[in-house]
Short mmCIF file of C-alpha atoms in Angstrom, two decimals:
data_model
loop_
_atom_site.label_atom_id
_atom_site.label_comp_id
_atom_site.label_asym_id
_atom_site.label_seq_id
_atom_site.Cartn_x
_atom_site.Cartn_y
_atom_site.Cartn_z
CA MET A 302 119.41 132.16 105.36
CA ARG A 303 122.91 133.47 105.01
CA PHE A 304 124.67 135.06 102.06
CA ARG A 305 128.27 136.03 101.44
CA HIS A 306 128.67 139.59 100.19
CA ALA A 307 131.49 140.56 97.84
CA ASP A 308 133.25 142.31 100.72
CA GLY A 309 133.41 139.01 102.63
CA SER A 310 130.75 139.83 105.21
CA VAL A 311 127.64 137.76 105.87
CA VAL A 312 124.17 139.13 105.08
CA HIS A 313 121.27 137.47 106.92
CA LEU A 314 117.78 136.96 105.47
CA SER A 315 114.86 136.00 107.68
CA TYR A 316 111.09 136.22 107.79
CA CYS A 317 109.16 137.88 110.59
CA THR A 318 107.02 135.66 112.81
CA ASN A 319 104.44 138.34 113.53
CA VAL A 320 102.56 136.73 110.63
CA HIS A 321 101.52 134.05 113.13
CA PRO A 322 101.19 136.04 116.34
CA ALA A 323 101.25 134.42 119.75
CA GLU A 324 101.21 136.14 123.13
CA THR A 325 102.76 133.39 125.25
CA LEU A 326 105.96 131.40 125.25
CA ASP A 327 104.00 128.20 124.58
CA GLY A 328 102.53 129.93 121.54
CA VAL A 329 106.00 130.88 120.30
CA LEU A 330 107.21 127.30 120.67
CA ALA A 331 104.16 126.12 118.71
CA GLN A 332 105.02 128.58 115.92
CA LEU A 333 108.47 127.08 115.58
CA ARG A 334 106.95 123.60 115.24
CA ASP A 335 103.92 124.40 113.08
CA HIS A 336 105.21 127.14 110.81
CA CYS A 337 108.90 128.00 110.93
CA GLU A 338 110.34 124.50 110.62
CA PRO A 339 107.89 123.56 107.81
CA VAL A 340 108.93 126.70 105.90
CA ARG A 341 112.57 125.71 106.31
CA ARG A 342 111.84 122.24 104.97
CA ARG A 343 109.99 123.65 101.96
CA LEU A 344 113.07 125.70 101.13
CA GLY A 345 115.31 122.63 101.40
CA ARG A 346 117.54 124.40 103.91
CA ASP A 347 119.34 123.03 106.94
CA ARG A 348 119.09 126.46 108.56
CA LEU A 349 116.51 129.23 108.33
CA GLY A 350 116.57 132.68 109.89
CA ILE A 351 113.46 133.99 111.59
CA GLY A 352 112.80 137.52 112.78
CA LEU A 353 111.20 136.59 116.07
CA TRP A 354 108.30 138.60 117.49
CA LEU A 355 107.99 138.19 121.26
CA ALA A 356 104.95 139.74 122.94
CA ARG A 357 105.17 141.22 126.41
CA ALA A 358 103.95 138.05 128.17
CA ALA A 359 106.48 135.84 126.36
CA VAL A 360 109.27 138.29 127.11
CA ARG A 361 108.37 138.34 130.79
CA ALA A 362 108.37 134.55 130.96
CA LEU A 363 111.82 134.34 129.38
CA ILE A 364 113.30 137.10 131.54
CA ASP A 365 111.96 135.55 134.73
CA ASP A 366 113.03 131.98 133.94
CA PRO A 367 116.56 131.39 132.61
CA ALA A 368 115.70 127.73 132.05
CA ALA A 369 112.87 128.74 129.74
CA LEU A 370 115.27 130.93 127.76
CA ARG A 371 117.73 128.05 127.44
CA GLY A 372 114.84 125.87 126.33
CA LEU A 373 113.85 128.33 123.59
CA ARG A 374 117.42 128.49 122.32
CA ALA A 375 117.61 124.69 122.30
CA GLU A 376 114.31 124.44 120.42
CA LEU A 377 115.57 126.87 117.77
CA ASP A 378 118.69 124.77 117.31
CA ARG A 379 116.73 121.53 117.19
CA ARG A 380 114.43 122.80 114.47
CA GLY A 381 117.21 124.31 112.32
CA LEU A 382 116.24 127.91 113.05
CA GLU A 383 118.34 130.91 113.98
CA VAL A 384 117.59 134.39 115.28
CA VAL A 385 119.72 137.47 114.64
CA THR A 386 116.89 140.01 114.71
CA LEU A 387 113.74 140.66 116.71
CA ASN A 388 110.66 142.65 115.77
CA GLY A 389 110.15 144.85 118.80
CA PHE A 390 107.45 147.07 117.25
CA PRO A 391 104.22 145.38 118.48
CA TYR A 392 104.13 145.16 122.29
CA GLU A 393 101.14 142.86 122.66
CA GLY A 394 97.78 142.07 121.12
CA PHE A 395 98.96 141.86 117.52
CA GLY A 396 96.59 138.95 116.97
CA ARG A 397 93.48 140.84 118.07
CA ASP A 398 90.56 141.20 115.71
CA GLU A 399 91.21 144.94 115.75
CA VAL A 400 94.76 146.24 116.20
CA LYS A 401 94.70 149.67 114.47
CA HIS A 402 96.27 152.40 116.69
CA ARG A 403 96.93 149.99 119.56
CA VAL A 404 100.11 148.82 117.85
CA TYR A 405 101.72 152.17 118.73
CA THR A 406 101.33 151.74 122.50
CA PRO A 407 103.23 151.97 124.69
CA ASP A 408 105.34 154.43 122.74
CA TRP A 409 108.80 155.81 123.46
CA THR A 410 107.44 158.38 125.92
CA HIS A 411 106.31 155.57 128.25
CA PRO A 412 108.74 153.70 130.53
CA ASP A 413 107.23 150.34 129.55
CA ARG A 414 108.62 150.72 126.01
CA LEU A 415 112.15 151.27 127.31
CA ALA A 416 111.85 148.34 129.73
CA HIS A 417 110.45 146.04 127.03
CA THR A 418 113.16 146.89 124.51
CA THR A 419 115.88 146.48 127.15
CA HIS A 420 114.50 143.01 127.91
CA LEU A 421 114.46 142.14 124.22
CA ALA A 422 118.11 143.13 123.90
CA ARG A 423 119.04 140.92 126.85
CA LEU A 424 117.14 137.99 125.36
CA LEU A 425 118.68 138.46 121.94
CA THR A 426 122.22 138.17 123.32
CA ALA A 427 121.26 134.67 124.51
CA LEU A 428 119.44 133.69 121.30
CA LEU A 429 122.13 134.72 118.80
CA PRO A 430 123.91 131.82 117.08
CA ASP A 431 127.29 130.99 118.57
CA ASP A 432 129.14 132.39 115.54
CA VAL A 433 127.19 135.69 115.45
CA THR A 434 128.03 138.66 117.65
CA GLU A 435 125.62 141.30 116.31
CA GLY A 436 121.85 141.41 116.70
CA THR A 437 119.20 143.95 115.77
CA ILE A 438 115.77 144.99 117.04
CA SER A 439 113.29 147.07 115.05
CA THR A 440 110.98 149.32 117.02
CA LEU A 441 108.20 151.85 116.51
CA PRO A 442 109.10 155.32 115.20
CA LEU A 443 108.78 157.09 118.56
CA ALA A 444 104.97 157.42 118.63
CA TRP A 445 101.81 158.08 116.70
CA ARG A 446 101.96 161.71 115.57
CA THR A 447 99.26 163.09 117.91
CA PRO A 448 99.57 164.25 120.57
CA PHE A 449 103.34 164.79 120.46
CA GLY A 450 104.69 168.08 121.76
CA ALA A 451 108.05 169.22 123.05
CA ALA A 452 107.71 167.48 126.42
CA ARG A 453 106.94 164.12 124.85
CA ALA A 454 109.76 164.56 122.34
CA GLU A 455 112.18 165.14 125.22
CA ALA A 456 110.86 162.07 127.05
CA ALA A 457 111.42 159.91 123.94
CA ARG A 458 114.91 161.32 123.44
CA GLY A 459 115.78 160.57 127.04
CA ALA A 460 114.49 157.00 126.74
CA LEU A 461 116.53 156.32 123.60
CA THR A 462 119.64 157.78 125.23
CA THR A 463 119.15 155.52 128.23
CA LEU A 464 118.61 152.58 125.89
CA ALA A 465 121.87 153.30 124.07
CA GLU A 466 123.72 153.38 127.37
CA ARG A 467 122.19 150.06 128.38
CA LEU A 468 123.15 148.50 125.05
CA ASP A 469 126.73 149.64 125.57
CA THR A 470 126.76 148.03 129.02
CA LEU A 471 125.26 144.84 127.59
CA HIS A 472 127.98 144.73 124.96
CA GLU A 473 130.66 145.08 127.61
CA SER A 474 129.21 142.27 129.72
CA THR A 475 128.31 139.78 126.96
CA GLY A 476 130.49 140.60 123.97
CA LYS A 477 127.29 140.79 121.89
CA SER A 478 126.47 144.03 120.07
CA ILE A 479 122.75 144.79 119.89
CA ARG A 480 121.49 147.68 117.77
CA VAL A 481 117.98 149.12 117.73
CA ALA A 482 116.34 150.61 114.64
CA LEU A 483 113.41 153.03 114.49
CA GLU A 484 111.04 151.94 111.73
CA PRO A 485 109.54 155.00 109.96
CA GLU A 486 105.83 154.49 109.28
CA PRO A 487 103.10 156.69 107.78
CA GLY A 488 101.11 158.59 110.39
CA CYS A 489 103.81 158.45 113.05
CA VAL A 490 106.09 161.12 114.45
CA VAL A 491 108.80 159.60 112.26
CA GLU A 492 106.86 158.98 109.05
CA THR A 493 109.80 159.10 106.64
CA THR A 494 113.51 158.42 106.77
CA ALA A 495 114.05 162.19 106.68
CA ASP A 496 111.94 162.54 109.82
CA ALA A 497 114.31 160.15 111.64
CA ILE A 498 117.45 162.21 111.22
CA ALA A 499 116.84 164.96 113.79
CA PRO A 500 115.58 162.69 116.63
CA LEU A 501 118.47 160.27 116.14
CA ALA A 502 121.02 163.07 116.02
CA ALA A 503 119.71 164.22 119.39
CA VAL A 504 120.34 160.77 120.87
CA ASP A 505 124.01 160.94 119.83
CA ALA A 506 124.38 157.18 119.58
CA PRO A 507 124.70 156.29 115.88
CA HIS A 508 126.45 153.03 116.74
CA ARG A 509 123.47 151.83 118.79
CA VAL A 510 120.28 153.41 117.44
CA GLY A 511 119.55 153.81 113.73
CA VAL A 512 116.81 153.29 111.15
CA CYS A 513 114.99 150.19 109.95
CA VAL A 514 114.13 150.79 106.30
CA ASP A 515 110.80 149.12 105.57
CA THR A 516 110.32 149.22 101.80
CA CYS A 517 106.51 149.18 102.08
CA HIS A 518 106.54 152.24 104.33
CA LEU A 519 109.18 153.95 102.17
CA ALA A 520 107.02 153.46 99.08
CA THR A 521 103.73 154.41 100.76
CA SER A 522 105.19 157.82 101.59
CA PHE A 523 106.51 158.14 98.02
CA GLU A 524 110.12 158.41 99.18
CA ASP A 525 112.78 158.04 96.52
CA PRO A 526 115.10 155.23 97.72
CA ALA A 527 118.35 156.79 96.50
CA THR A 528 117.51 160.18 98.00
CA ALA A 529 116.46 158.62 101.30
CA LEU A 530 119.54 156.45 101.72
CA THR A 531 121.89 159.22 100.63
CA ALA A 532 120.42 161.56 103.24
CA LEU A 533 120.75 158.97 106.00
CA HIS A 534 124.37 158.37 105.06
CA ALA A 535 125.17 162.09 104.96
CA ALA A 536 123.66 162.50 108.43
CA GLY A 537 125.63 159.56 109.83
CA VAL A 538 122.47 157.55 110.54
CA THR A 539 123.04 153.80 110.31
CA ILE A 540 120.65 151.17 108.93
CA PRO A 541 120.91 148.20 111.30
CA LYS A 542 118.05 146.40 109.56
CA ALA A 543 115.78 146.51 106.51
CA GLN A 544 112.36 144.94 106.00
CA LEU A 545 111.52 143.68 102.53
CA SER A 546 107.88 144.45 101.88
CA ALA A 547 105.58 145.94 99.26
CA ALA A 548 102.63 148.32 99.48
CA LEU A 549 99.38 148.43 97.53
CA HIS A 550 99.54 150.75 94.49
CA ALA A 551 96.58 152.18 92.53
CA GLU A 552 97.65 154.08 89.43
CA HIS A 553 94.22 155.57 88.63
CA PRO A 554 92.26 155.88 91.88
CA ARG A 555 89.49 157.98 90.36
CA LEU A 556 88.23 155.06 88.25
CA PRO A 557 85.27 153.15 89.74
CA ALA A 558 86.86 149.77 89.00
CA VAL A 559 90.01 150.79 90.86
CA ARG A 560 88.06 151.99 93.89
CA GLU A 561 86.11 148.76 93.93
CA ALA A 562 89.34 146.77 93.87
CA LEU A 563 90.82 148.90 96.66
CA ALA A 564 87.71 148.48 98.80
CA ALA A 565 88.39 144.74 98.97
CA PHE A 566 91.59 145.53 100.92
CA ALA A 567 89.89 147.84 103.45
CA GLU A 568 89.56 145.63 106.52
CA PRO A 569 89.04 146.17 110.27
CA ARG A 570 92.20 144.71 111.78
CA PHE A 571 95.14 146.91 110.77
CA LEU A 572 95.59 150.55 109.78
CA HIS A 573 96.20 151.02 106.07
CA GLN A 574 97.46 154.58 105.85
CA THR A 575 96.99 155.86 102.28
CA ARG A 576 99.04 158.53 100.53
CA THR A 577 99.18 160.47 97.26
CA ILE A 578 101.40 163.17 95.81
CA THR A 579 99.83 166.53 94.91
CA PRO A 580 101.36 169.79 93.62
CA ASP A 581 101.38 170.92 97.26
CA GLY A 582 103.18 167.81 98.49
CA LEU A 583 102.23 164.55 100.20
CA ARG A 584 98.59 164.13 101.23
CA GLY A 585 97.12 161.23 103.11
CA THR A 586 94.51 159.57 105.27
CA ASP A 587 94.99 157.38 108.30
CA ASP A 588 93.14 154.42 106.80
CA LEU A 589 92.06 153.11 103.42
CA ASP A 590 88.38 153.44 104.33
CA ASP A 591 88.92 157.16 104.88
CA ALA A 592 90.53 157.55 101.46
CA LEU A 593 87.64 155.80 99.73
CA ASP A 594 85.04 157.89 101.56
CA GLY A 595 84.06 160.80 99.33
CA GLY A 596 86.71 163.40 98.61
CA ALA A 597 88.96 162.84 101.62
CA LEU A 598 91.97 162.24 99.36
CA PRO A 599 92.69 163.81 95.95
CA ASP A 600 92.51 161.18 93.23
CA ALA A 601 94.25 162.80 90.27
CA SER A 602 97.51 160.98 91.04
CA PRO A 603 98.32 157.42 92.13
CA TRP A 604 97.49 156.21 95.62
CA ARG A 605 99.62 153.95 97.76
CA SER A 606 98.27 152.18 100.81
CA HIS A 607 100.14 150.68 103.76
CA PHE A 608 99.06 147.10 103.13
CA HIS A 609 101.89 144.57 103.10
CA VAL A 610 101.01 142.49 100.05
CA PRO A 611 102.85 139.18 99.43
CA LEU A 612 106.06 139.79 97.53
CA HIS A 613 105.61 137.02 94.99
CA ALA A 614 101.86 137.46 94.38
CA ARG A 615 101.13 141.00 93.36
CA PRO A 616 97.48 142.12 93.29
CA ALA A 617 95.47 141.55 90.14
CA PRO A 618 94.80 144.49 87.81
CA PRO A 619 93.76 147.24 88.08
CA LEU A 620 95.94 147.25 91.21
CA THR A 621 99.61 146.45 91.58
CA SER A 622 102.27 146.68 94.28
CA THR A 623 105.35 148.77 94.97
CA PHE A 624 107.60 145.77 94.43
CA PRO A 625 109.90 147.80 92.11
CA VAL A 626 110.68 150.10 95.06
CA LEU A 627 111.76 147.05 97.05
CA VAL A 628 114.05 145.91 94.22
CA GLU A 629 115.64 149.34 93.85
CA THR A 630 116.14 149.77 97.59
CA LEU A 631 117.63 146.31 98.02
CA GLY A 632 120.13 147.03 95.28
CA LEU A 633 121.18 150.23 97.04
CA LEU A 634 121.42 148.48 100.40
CA VAL A 635 123.44 145.39 99.50
CA GLY A 636 124.36 145.69 95.82
CA GLY A 637 127.35 147.96 96.31
CA PRO A 638 130.94 147.20 97.34
CA VAL A 639 129.95 147.27 101.04
CA PRO A 640 126.47 146.42 102.37
CA ARG A 641 124.60 149.26 104.06
CA THR A 642 122.85 146.68 106.27
CA ARG A 643 123.43 143.01 106.99
CA HIS A 644 120.02 142.10 108.40
CA LEU A 645 117.13 141.69 105.96
CA GLU A 646 113.66 140.54 106.97
CA VAL A 647 110.60 139.67 104.88
CA GLU A 648 107.66 141.13 106.79
CA THR A 649 104.30 140.26 105.27
CA TYR A 650 102.11 140.05 108.37
CA THR A 651 98.86 140.69 106.50
CA TRP A 652 98.30 137.27 104.92
CA GLN A 653 95.13 136.73 106.97
CA ALA A 654 93.94 140.30 106.27
CA LEU A 655 93.94 139.83 102.50
CA PRO A 656 90.61 139.74 100.67
CA PRO A 657 88.97 136.38 101.46
CA GLU A 658 89.66 134.83 98.06
CA LEU A 659 93.41 135.54 98.45
CA ARG A 660 93.87 134.32 102.02
CA PRO A 661 95.56 131.00 102.76
CA VAL A 662 92.95 128.61 104.08
CA THR A 663 95.26 126.04 105.62
CA ARG A 664 98.50 126.13 107.56
CA ALA A 665 100.21 124.41 104.64
CA GLN A 666 99.10 127.14 102.23
CA LEU A 667 100.48 129.84 104.50
CA CYS A 668 103.82 128.01 104.76
CA ASP A 669 103.90 127.66 100.98
CA GLY A 670 103.32 131.40 100.60
CA ILE A 671 106.04 132.37 103.06
CA ALA A 672 108.48 129.99 101.40
CA ALA A 673 107.65 131.53 98.01
CA GLU A 674 108.37 135.02 99.36
CA LEU A 675 111.71 133.89 100.75
CA THR A 676 112.60 132.18 97.49
CA LEU A 677 111.96 135.41 95.62
CA ALA A 678 114.06 137.39 98.11
CA ARG A 679 116.85 134.83 97.83
CA ASP A 680 116.81 135.17 94.02
CA LEU A 681 117.02 138.95 94.27
CA LEU A 682 120.08 138.65 96.48
CA THR A 683 121.88 136.17 94.27
CA ASP A 684 121.07 138.35 91.24
CA LEU A 685 122.94 141.13 93.06
CA GLY A 686 126.00 138.88 93.30
CA LEU A 687 125.62 137.60 96.85
CA LYS A 688 126.40 133.91 97.30
CA GLU A 689 124.04 131.74 99.30
CA LEU A 690 125.73 129.90 102.15
CA PRO A 691 124.79 126.43 103.44
#
C-alpha cells in the first residue's frame, strides 16, 4: 500500500510474510497464492506491499537460477503484490516448533550472515517495482548479547563495513539503492536504539546501514519514542525502516489474575523477553516463563513482554498491549513535515503462538486478521494526513 506524504514523497506500508514461514521457493510461491493475494483482495486493493521473508534455501535457489528470480517477480506482478523491503532477520528454521535463540544465528560475526544479506540485497534490486529505486532490509542487531567481547565486536564491525561497500557497488551497477537496518531487540547486543549508535558510528556508513525501529521492541525496553528518535537523529543514524507492532503489557504483575493471564502467553516456540523498570533501571528476563517463575523479576511496576500481539485485537483485561507506543512513534516517524522513514511494515508473526482460544483456526481467519491489522495501520496513516494512493 502506498501513501503520499505532505512533502510529496511516497510512504510504503506492507506486512511481513514471516507470519507464514516457508523454507523453499515453492513455499514462498504458495504463500503468495494462499495468503498474500487473499489479503489484498480483502482490502479491496489492486496492489499490496509485502515485506518478504526469504529463508536461506529460497535465497540460494533464486541466486543460482536467474529464471527462478524472474519467475518470482512475474508471480508478484500477476498477483498484485509488490516488494520494497525484506525481512533479513531470520536465516532459516523460523517455522520450527522451537525457534528461541536459534533466530540469532548466524550472527554478524559469522561470514554466512554477510553472505546471506549480500544475496538478499542483490535479489531485492530485481524484485523492486519498476518505479521504485530504494529498497530496505531489516537484520538482527549484531548478535545475542553473550558471548560478545571485543574480538566479536570487531568482526561484526568489519562485516557491516564490507556490506556497506557492497551496497555502494550494487547501487553503481543497478541504479537501485539498498539500505540495511539493524533491528534492536531485547536481550541482544543492540537491545535499544541507544545501543545502536556506537556500533553504527564505527561503520561510518549512515547512508547504507541504519536502524529498524520495531515499536514492540521499543516498548518492551520501556524506551521513550521521542527521546529515542531524537538521539538517533542527533547521532546521524538513519531509520531506513520501521516495524509496526505491539508488545504485551501487564500493569499489575503481582496480582494472581494477571500472572494467570500472562501464563497463557508463555509458549515454547519463540523467546518472549520480559522487562520492567525499577529504581535502579531496566530489569529483565530472557523469557516470559522465567519472569513468572518465583521472584526472578520484580513485580512492583508494570511488565512488558516481547510478544507481538495483533494490532487490532488487544488482549483482554487484565492485560493490554503497548499499542499507544506504536501510535506515538508512528506520529513522530511520518507525521512531521518530512518522513523519518518511508518503509513501514506490520510484523505480527506470532498469530499461531497466541493462546489457543485466540489463534486463527483456518487460513481464511488468518487472512482476515492480517487484513484487519493493515486496515488499522492505513487508518493511522490517513489520520496523520497521508493520502492513500491507488
